[in-house]
Amino acid sequence: YRDYVPRSYDPDRSHPLVMMLPGHRVSHYSLASYTELPRAADENDFILVEAEQQYRWNGEHRWAWFTDWSWASQAESNPDFDYIEAVVEQVADAYNVDMRRIFLAGHSRGGAMAFIGAIELDHLIAGACIQSGFTEFGYLDYRLDEWDGRKVPMVFMHGKSDPDVPFSMGKQMVDRLEELGWVEGEDVVFYDLENVAHRWQPWLNQPWWEFLNARPMPED
């Protein structure tokens, strides 16, 4: 992973942490220009981590999060959860991190893992931003049928002209959360974007950041 520390960083006070998860086959080296999140980090005083997916051989060489997982029988053993927790631990050892404000952000398959990681790691992750995301292998059904955790705040963004991940898949995720008790405008926000394809939306970095930052992890 790569970390970016805002210019205003002060080791004597805690700073929120955003971990950005790229999409399928997308290098974490390209994220800075693609998402413009370093600028958002400077403007909002958060530490940014740009994460690298595990390099996998599955008939083809690719970087990919393990969203294609057996969620019914092996959810707890997903290796990406261990990775996310280990990176947070390392960054928190190096910098003064606000442990109540650790957020995931992701695009496409990274959006899928941001959604899944926020739910599965609700003891660690305060909230998530999911852009052009999806789920697969029954996660919305039999895995969330067993969900009994807290309503992790989430912001969703999906283009209605997305040719790679259909808009209906993003809408399905939001609808499922609302079935489980998330409240629109309080726990979840959905930006359905006209004339937008499969792209991260830098112009909306500030709104989703402000929504999540205002909803830290509840105190014990």
PDB file of C-alpha atoms in Angstrom:
ATOM      1  CA  TYR A   1       0.000   0.000   0.000  1.00  0.00           C
ATOM      2  CA  ARG A   2       0.953   3.653  -0.344  1.00  0.00           C
ATOM      3  CA  ASP A   3       0.171   6.192   2.317  1.00  0.00           C
ATOM      4  CA  TYR A   4      -0.354   9.900   1.893  1.00  0.00           C
ATOM      5  CA  VAL A   5      -0.114  12.168   4.921  1.00  0.00           C
ATOM      6  CA  PRO A   6      -1.873  15.540   4.671  1.00  0.00           C
ATOM      7  CA  ARG A   7       0.286  18.654   4.783  1.00  0.00           C
ATOM      8  CA  SER A   8      -1.480  19.705   7.989  1.00  0.00           C
ATOM      9  CA  TYR A   9      -0.577  16.451   9.783  1.00  0.00           C
ATOM     10  CA  ASP A  10       0.145  17.008  13.476  1.00  0.00           C
ATOM     11  CA  PRO A  11       1.459  14.000  15.421  1.00  0.00           C
ATOM     12  CA  ASP A  12       0.005  15.448  18.613  1.00  0.00           C
ATOM     13  CA  ARG A  13      -3.594  15.008  17.462  1.00  0.00           C
ATOM     14  CA  SER A  14      -5.488  12.176  15.844  1.00  0.00           C
ATOM     15  CA  HIS A  15      -6.446  12.165  12.157  1.00  0.00           C
ATOM     16  CA  PRO A  16      -9.118  10.174  10.298  1.00  0.00           C
ATOM     17  CA  LEU A  17      -7.984   7.426   7.934  1.00  0.00           C
ATOM     18  CA  VAL A  18      -9.411   6.631   4.484  1.00  0.00           C
ATOM     19  CA  MET A  19      -8.370   3.401   2.750  1.00  0.00           C
ATOM     20  CA  MET A  20      -9.008   3.477  -1.004  1.00  0.00           C
ATOM     21  CA  LEU A  21      -9.594   0.094  -2.688  1.00  0.00           C
ATOM     22  CA  PRO A  22      -9.095   0.083  -6.493  1.00  0.00           C
ATOM     23  CA  GLY A  23     -11.113  -1.868  -9.020  1.00  0.00           C
ATOM     24  CA  HIS A  24     -10.238  -5.093 -10.827  1.00  0.00           C
ATOM     25  CA  ARG A  25      -6.752  -4.981 -12.381  1.00  0.00           C
ATOM     26  CA  VAL A  26      -6.294  -1.334 -11.383  1.00  0.00           C
ATOM     27  CA  SER A  27      -2.906  -0.487  -9.896  1.00  0.00           C
ATOM     28  CA  HIS A  28      -2.799   1.479  -6.669  1.00  0.00           C
ATOM     29  CA  TYR A  29      -0.111   3.626  -8.322  1.00  0.00           C
ATOM     30  CA  SER A  30      -2.725   5.200 -10.590  1.00  0.00           C
ATOM     31  CA  LEU A  31      -5.197   6.098  -7.857  1.00  0.00           C
ATOM     32  CA  ALA A  32      -3.888   9.547  -6.945  1.00  0.00           C
ATOM     33  CA  SER A  33      -4.636  11.115 -10.325  1.00  0.00           C
ATOM     34  CA  TYR A  34      -7.732   8.991 -10.910  1.00  0.00           C
ATOM     35  CA  THR A  35      -9.536   9.796  -7.651  1.00  0.00           C
ATOM     36  CA  GLU A  36      -7.930  13.135  -6.639  1.00  0.00           C
ATOM     37  CA  LEU A  37      -8.103  11.870  -3.056  1.00  0.00           C
ATOM     38  CA  PRO A  38      -4.709  13.308  -2.041  1.00  0.00           C
ATOM     39  CA  ARG A  39      -6.169  16.766  -2.605  1.00  0.00           C
ATOM     40  CA  ALA A  40      -9.212  15.807  -0.536  1.00  0.00           C
ATOM     41  CA  ALA A  41      -6.878  14.537   2.197  1.00  0.00           C
ATOM     42  CA  ASP A  42      -5.086  17.880   2.300  1.00  0.00           C
ATOM     43  CA  GLU A  43      -8.334  19.810   2.344  1.00  0.00           C
ATOM     44  CA  ASN A  44      -9.918  17.671   5.062  1.00  0.00           C
ATOM     45  CA  ASP A  45      -6.941  16.630   7.160  1.00  0.00           C
ATOM     46  CA  PHE A  46      -7.234  12.852   6.786  1.00  0.00           C
ATOM     47  CA  ILE A  47      -4.563  10.223   6.185  1.00  0.00           C
ATOM     48  CA  LEU A  48      -5.021   8.382   2.887  1.00  0.00           C
ATOM     49  CA  VAL A  49      -4.008   4.795   2.181  1.00  0.00           C
ATOM     50  CA  GLU A  50      -4.056   3.542  -1.416  1.00  0.00           C
ATOM     51  CA  ALA A  51      -4.267  -0.227  -1.155  1.00  0.00           C
ATOM     52  CA  GLU A  52      -2.893  -2.847  -3.530  1.00  0.00           C
ATOM     53  CA  GLN A  53      -4.997  -5.889  -4.293  1.00  0.00           C
ATOM     54  CA  GLN A  54      -3.506  -9.335  -3.990  1.00  0.00           C
ATOM     55  CA  TYR A  55      -1.952 -10.625  -7.193  1.00  0.00           C
ATOM     56  CA  ARG A  56      -3.859 -13.757  -8.164  1.00  0.00           C
ATOM     57  CA  TRP A  57      -3.503 -16.564 -10.631  1.00  0.00           C
ATOM     58  CA  ASN A  58      -6.897 -17.937 -11.593  1.00  0.00           C
ATOM     59  CA  GLY A  59      -6.418 -18.834 -15.225  1.00  0.00           C
ATOM     60  CA  GLU A  60      -5.146 -15.300 -15.823  1.00  0.00           C
ATOM     61  CA  HIS A  61      -2.803 -12.850 -14.162  1.00  0.00           C
ATOM     62  CA  ARG A  62      -4.752 -10.187 -12.290  1.00  0.00           C
ATOM     63  CA  TRP A  63      -5.018  -8.044  -9.209  1.00  0.00           C
ATOM     64  CA  ALA A  64      -8.402  -8.649  -7.608  1.00  0.00           C
ATOM     65  CA  TRP A  65     -10.132  -8.508  -4.243  1.00  0.00           C
ATOM     66  CA  PHE A  66     -11.656 -11.760  -3.038  1.00  0.00           C
ATOM     67  CA  THR A  67     -15.270 -10.741  -3.549  1.00  0.00           C
ATOM     68  CA  ASP A  68     -15.882 -13.993  -5.448  1.00  0.00           C
ATOM     69  CA  TRP A  69     -15.962 -15.943  -2.214  1.00  0.00           C
ATOM     70  CA  SER A  70     -17.985 -18.688  -0.591  1.00  0.00           C
ATOM     71  CA  TRP A  71     -19.935 -16.305   1.640  1.00  0.00           C
ATOM     72  CA  ALA A  72     -22.264 -19.005   2.922  1.00  0.00           C
ATOM     73  CA  SER A  73     -19.587 -21.214   4.474  1.00  0.00           C
ATOM     74  CA  GLN A  74     -16.247 -19.376   4.622  1.00  0.00           C
ATOM     75  CA  ALA A  75     -16.996 -15.677   5.138  1.00  0.00           C
ATOM     76  CA  GLU A  76     -14.756 -15.231   8.187  1.00  0.00           C
ATOM     77  CA  SER A  77     -11.713 -16.651   6.389  1.00  0.00           C
ATOM     78  CA  ASN A  78     -11.704 -14.121   3.542  1.00  0.00           C
ATOM     79  CA  PRO A  79      -8.043 -12.992   3.246  1.00  0.00           C
ATOM     80  CA  ASP A  80      -8.913  -9.384   2.410  1.00  0.00           C
ATOM     81  CA  PHE A  81     -10.288  -8.842   5.910  1.00  0.00           C
ATOM     82  CA  ASP A  82      -6.926  -9.813   7.420  1.00  0.00           C
ATOM     83  CA  TYR A  83      -5.173  -7.510   4.966  1.00  0.00           C
ATOM     84  CA  ILE A  84      -7.362  -4.508   5.774  1.00  0.00           C
ATOM     85  CA  GLU A  85      -6.916  -4.999   9.509  1.00  0.00           C
ATOM     86  CA  ALA A  86      -3.149  -5.451   9.157  1.00  0.00           C
ATOM     87  CA  VAL A  87      -2.769  -2.274   7.088  1.00  0.00           C
ATOM     88  CA  VAL A  88      -4.817  -0.254   9.575  1.00  0.00           C
ATOM     89  CA  GLU A  89      -2.637  -1.583  12.389  1.00  0.00           C
ATOM     90  CA  GLN A  90       0.590  -0.651  10.576  1.00  0.00           C
ATOM     91  CA  VAL A  91      -0.607   2.839   9.668  1.00  0.00           C
ATOM     92  CA  ALA A  92      -1.857   3.434  13.214  1.00  0.00           C
ATOM     93  CA  ASP A  93       1.555   2.409  14.538  1.00  0.00           C
ATOM     94  CA  ALA A  94       3.233   4.943  12.253  1.00  0.00           C
ATOM     95  CA  TYR A  95       0.801   7.872  12.603  1.00  0.00           C
ATOM     96  CA  ASN A  96      -1.690   9.290  15.074  1.00  0.00           C
ATOM     97  CA  VAL A  97      -4.933   7.797  13.697  1.00  0.00           C
ATOM     98  CA  ASP A  98      -8.425   8.556  14.961  1.00  0.00           C
ATOM     99  CA  MET A  99      -9.586   4.983  15.538  1.00  0.00           C
ATOM    100  CA  ARG A 100     -13.230   6.087  15.535  1.00  0.00           C
ATOM    101  CA  ARG A 101     -12.893   7.480  12.011  1.00  0.00           C
ATOM    102  CA  ILE A 102     -11.503   4.722   9.796  1.00  0.00           C
ATOM    103  CA  PHE A 103     -13.295   4.598   6.450  1.00  0.00           C
ATOM    104  CA  LEU A 104     -13.179   2.411   3.344  1.00  0.00           C
ATOM    105  CA  ALA A 105     -13.670   3.801  -0.152  1.00  0.00           C
ATOM    106  CA  GLY A 106     -13.714   1.728  -3.295  1.00  0.00           C
ATOM    107  CA  HIS A 107     -14.539   1.646  -6.982  1.00  0.00           C
ATOM    108  CA  SER A 108     -15.994  -1.291  -8.929  1.00  0.00           C
ATOM    109  CA  ARG A 109     -14.630  -4.512  -7.393  1.00  0.00           C
ATOM    110  CA  GLY A 110     -12.966  -2.301  -4.801  1.00  0.00           C
ATOM    111  CA  GLY A 111     -16.401  -0.837  -4.137  1.00  0.00           C
ATOM    112  CA  ALA A 112     -17.676  -4.358  -3.593  1.00  0.00           C
ATOM    113  CA  MET A 113     -14.952  -4.985  -1.019  1.00  0.00           C
ATOM    114  CA  ALA A 114     -15.542  -1.601   0.636  1.00  0.00           C
ATOM    115  CA  PHE A 115     -19.202  -2.568   1.085  1.00  0.00           C
ATOM    116  CA  ILE A 116     -18.440  -6.069   2.324  1.00  0.00           C
ATOM    117  CA  GLY A 117     -15.514  -4.966   4.497  1.00  0.00           C
ATOM    118  CA  ALA A 118     -17.559  -2.262   6.199  1.00  0.00           C
ATOM    119  CA  ILE A 119     -20.169  -4.811   7.236  1.00  0.00           C
ATOM    120  CA  GLU A 120     -17.824  -7.646   8.173  1.00  0.00           C
ATOM    121  CA  LEU A 121     -15.354  -5.370  10.003  1.00  0.00           C
ATOM    122  CA  ASP A 122     -17.924  -3.168  11.709  1.00  0.00           C
ATOM    123  CA  HIS A 123     -15.784  -3.240  14.868  1.00  0.00           C
ATOM    124  CA  LEU A 124     -13.087  -1.334  12.948  1.00  0.00           C
ATOM    125  CA  ILE A 125     -14.636   0.451   9.969  1.00  0.00           C
ATOM    126  CA  ALA A 126     -16.767   3.502  10.766  1.00  0.00           C
ATOM    127  CA  GLY A 127     -18.241   3.906   7.273  1.00  0.00           C
ATOM    128  CA  ALA A 128     -17.723   3.404   3.552  1.00  0.00           C
ATOM    129  CA  CYS A 129     -18.039   5.072   0.146  1.00  0.00           C
ATOM    130  CA  ILE A 130     -18.977   2.660  -2.649  1.00  0.00           C
ATOM    131  CA  GLN A 131     -18.754   3.840  -6.259  1.00  0.00           C
ATOM    132  CA  SER A 132     -19.893   1.636  -9.162  1.00  0.00           C
ATOM    133  CA  GLY A 133     -19.936  -1.294  -6.759  1.00  0.00           C
ATOM    134  CA  PHE A 134     -21.655  -4.666  -6.678  1.00  0.00           C
ATOM    135  CA  THR A 135     -21.794  -7.924  -4.763  1.00  0.00           C
ATOM    136  CA  GLU A 136     -21.716 -11.506  -5.966  1.00  0.00           C
ATOM    137  CA  PHE A 137     -21.878 -15.120  -4.824  1.00  0.00           C
ATOM    138  CA  GLY A 138     -25.042 -14.483  -2.824  1.00  0.00           C
ATOM    139  CA  TYR A 139     -23.618 -11.953  -0.371  1.00  0.00           C
ATOM    140  CA  LEU A 140     -26.778  -9.820  -0.305  1.00  0.00           C
ATOM    141  CA  ASP A 141     -28.944 -12.842   0.363  1.00  0.00           C
ATOM    142  CA  TYR A 142     -27.753 -15.654   2.578  1.00  0.00           C
ATOM    143  CA  ARG A 143     -24.856 -13.732   4.145  1.00  0.00           C
ATOM    144  CA  LEU A 144     -26.870 -10.648   5.050  1.00  0.00           C
ATOM    145  CA  ASP A 145     -29.773 -12.832   6.159  1.00  0.00           C
ATOM    146  CA  GLU A 146     -27.559 -13.553   9.182  1.00  0.00           C
ATOM    147  CA  TRP A 147     -26.529  -9.926   9.754  1.00  0.00           C
ATOM    148  CA  ASP A 148     -27.083  -8.562  13.261  1.00  0.00           C
ATOM    149  CA  GLY A 149     -24.424  -5.831  13.515  1.00  0.00           C
ATOM    150  CA  ARG A 150     -24.623  -2.053  13.526  1.00  0.00           C
ATOM    151  CA  LYS A 151     -25.858   0.021  10.624  1.00  0.00           C
ATOM    152  CA  VAL A 152     -22.519   1.152   9.194  1.00  0.00           C
ATOM    153  CA  PRO A 153     -22.973   4.513   7.397  1.00  0.00           C
ATOM    154  CA  MET A 154     -22.480   4.219   3.647  1.00  0.00           C
ATOM    155  CA  VAL A 155     -22.509   6.470   0.603  1.00  0.00           C
ATOM    156  CA  PHE A 156     -23.212   4.907  -2.789  1.00  0.00           C
ATOM    157  CA  MET A 157     -22.597   6.426  -6.217  1.00  0.00           C
ATOM    158  CA  HIS A 158     -23.521   4.752  -9.476  1.00  0.00           C
ATOM    159  CA  GLY A 159     -23.828   5.999 -13.031  1.00  0.00           C
ATOM    160  CA  LYS A 160     -26.995   5.171 -14.903  1.00  0.00           C
ATOM    161  CA  SER A 161     -24.905   4.742 -18.069  1.00  0.00           C
ATOM    162  CA  ASP A 162     -22.398   2.341 -16.493  1.00  0.00           C
ATOM    163  CA  PRO A 163     -21.591  -0.321 -19.145  1.00  0.00           C
ATOM    164  CA  ASP A 164     -19.479  -2.500 -16.828  1.00  0.00           C
ATOM    165  CA  VAL A 165     -21.467  -2.758 -13.598  1.00  0.00           C
ATOM    166  CA  PRO A 166     -25.178  -2.210 -14.289  1.00  0.00           C
ATOM    167  CA  PHE A 167     -26.862   0.572 -12.352  1.00  0.00           C
ATOM    168  CA  SER A 168     -29.379  -1.973 -11.048  1.00  0.00           C
ATOM    169  CA  MET A 169     -26.626  -3.722  -9.076  1.00  0.00           C
ATOM    170  CA  GLY A 170     -25.812  -0.581  -7.109  1.00  0.00           C
ATOM    171  CA  LYS A 171     -29.502   0.079  -6.501  1.00  0.00           C
ATOM    172  CA  GLN A 172     -29.946  -3.492  -5.316  1.00  0.00           C
ATOM    173  CA  MET A 173     -27.315  -2.985  -2.599  1.00  0.00           C
ATOM    174  CA  VAL A 174     -29.029   0.143  -1.294  1.00  0.00           C
ATOM    175  CA  ASP A 175     -32.465  -1.482  -1.377  1.00  0.00           C
ATOM    176  CA  ARG A 176     -31.147  -4.448   0.612  1.00  0.00           C
ATOM    177  CA  LEU A 177     -29.708  -2.201   3.305  1.00  0.00           C
ATOM    178  CA  GLU A 178     -32.984  -0.331   3.609  1.00  0.00           C
ATOM    179  CA  GLU A 179     -34.776  -3.666   4.009  1.00  0.00           C
ATOM    180  CA  LEU A 180     -32.422  -4.333   6.924  1.00  0.00           C
ATOM    181  CA  GLY A 181     -33.165  -1.001   8.592  1.00  0.00           C
ATOM    182  CA  TRP A 182     -30.716   1.529   7.121  1.00  0.00           C
ATOM    183  CA  VAL A 183     -32.492   4.883   6.779  1.00  0.00           C
ATOM    184  CA  GLU A 184     -32.010   7.012   3.658  1.00  0.00           C
ATOM    185  CA  GLY A 185     -30.277  10.268   4.525  1.00  0.00           C
ATOM    186  CA  GLU A 186     -29.298   9.072   8.001  1.00  0.00           C
ATOM    187  CA  ASP A 187     -27.402   5.802   7.535  1.00  0.00           C
ATOM    188  CA  VAL A 188     -27.177   5.602   3.750  1.00  0.00           C
ATOM    189  CA  VAL A 189     -27.041   8.023   0.804  1.00  0.00           C
ATOM    190  CA  PHE A 190     -27.394   7.032  -2.851  1.00  0.00           C
ATOM    191  CA  TYR A 191     -26.237   9.267  -5.710  1.00  0.00           C
ATOM    192  CA  ASP A 192     -27.838   7.966  -8.915  1.00  0.00           C
ATOM    193  CA  LEU A 193     -25.937   9.814 -11.599  1.00  0.00           C
ATOM    194  CA  GLU A 194     -27.287  10.646 -15.046  1.00  0.00           C
ATOM    195  CA  ASN A 195     -24.960  10.279 -18.077  1.00  0.00           C
ATOM    196  CA  VAL A 196     -22.162   8.786 -15.945  1.00  0.00           C
ATOM    197  CA  ALA A 197     -20.282   5.628 -16.931  1.00  0.00           C
ATOM    198  CA  HIS A 198     -17.921   3.408 -14.931  1.00  0.00           C
ATOM    199  CA  ARG A 199     -15.825   6.139 -13.343  1.00  0.00           C
ATOM    200  CA  TRP A 200     -14.808   7.453  -9.945  1.00  0.00           C
ATOM    201  CA  GLN A 201     -16.387  10.865  -9.281  1.00  0.00           C
ATOM    202  CA  PRO A 202     -13.770  13.280  -7.832  1.00  0.00           C
ATOM    203  CA  TRP A 203     -16.272  16.145  -7.837  1.00  0.00           C
ATOM    204  CA  LEU A 204     -18.240  14.300  -5.143  1.00  0.00           C
ATOM    205  CA  ASN A 205     -15.267  13.622  -2.857  1.00  0.00           C
ATOM    206  CA  GLN A 206     -16.294  16.398  -0.497  1.00  0.00           C
ATOM    207  CA  PRO A 207     -19.969  15.410  -0.001  1.00  0.00           C
ATOM    208  CA  TRP A 208     -19.275  11.769   0.760  1.00  0.00           C
ATOM    209  CA  TRP A 209     -16.388  12.691   3.036  1.00  0.00           C
ATOM    210  CA  GLU A 210     -18.509  15.113   5.050  1.00  0.00           C
ATOM    211  CA  PHE A 211     -21.313  12.563   5.418  1.00  0.00           C
ATOM    212  CA  LEU A 212     -19.005   9.833   6.701  1.00  0.00           C
ATOM    213  CA  ASN A 213     -16.799  12.053   8.856  1.00  0.00           C
ATOM    214  CA  ALA A 214     -19.897  13.251  10.717  1.00  0.00           C
ATOM    215  CA  ARG A 215     -20.677   9.623  11.647  1.00  0.00           C
ATOM    216  CA  PRO A 216     -17.730   8.206  13.618  1.00  0.00           C
ATOM    217  CA  MET A 217     -17.703   4.826  15.265  1.00  0.00           C
ATOM    218  CA  PRO A 218     -19.991   4.899  18.314  1.00  0.00           C
ATOM    219  CA  GLU A 219     -18.192   5.126  21.622  1.00  0.00           C
ATOM    220  CA  ASP A 220     -18.312   2.068  23.860  1.00  0.00           C
TER     221      ASP A 220
END
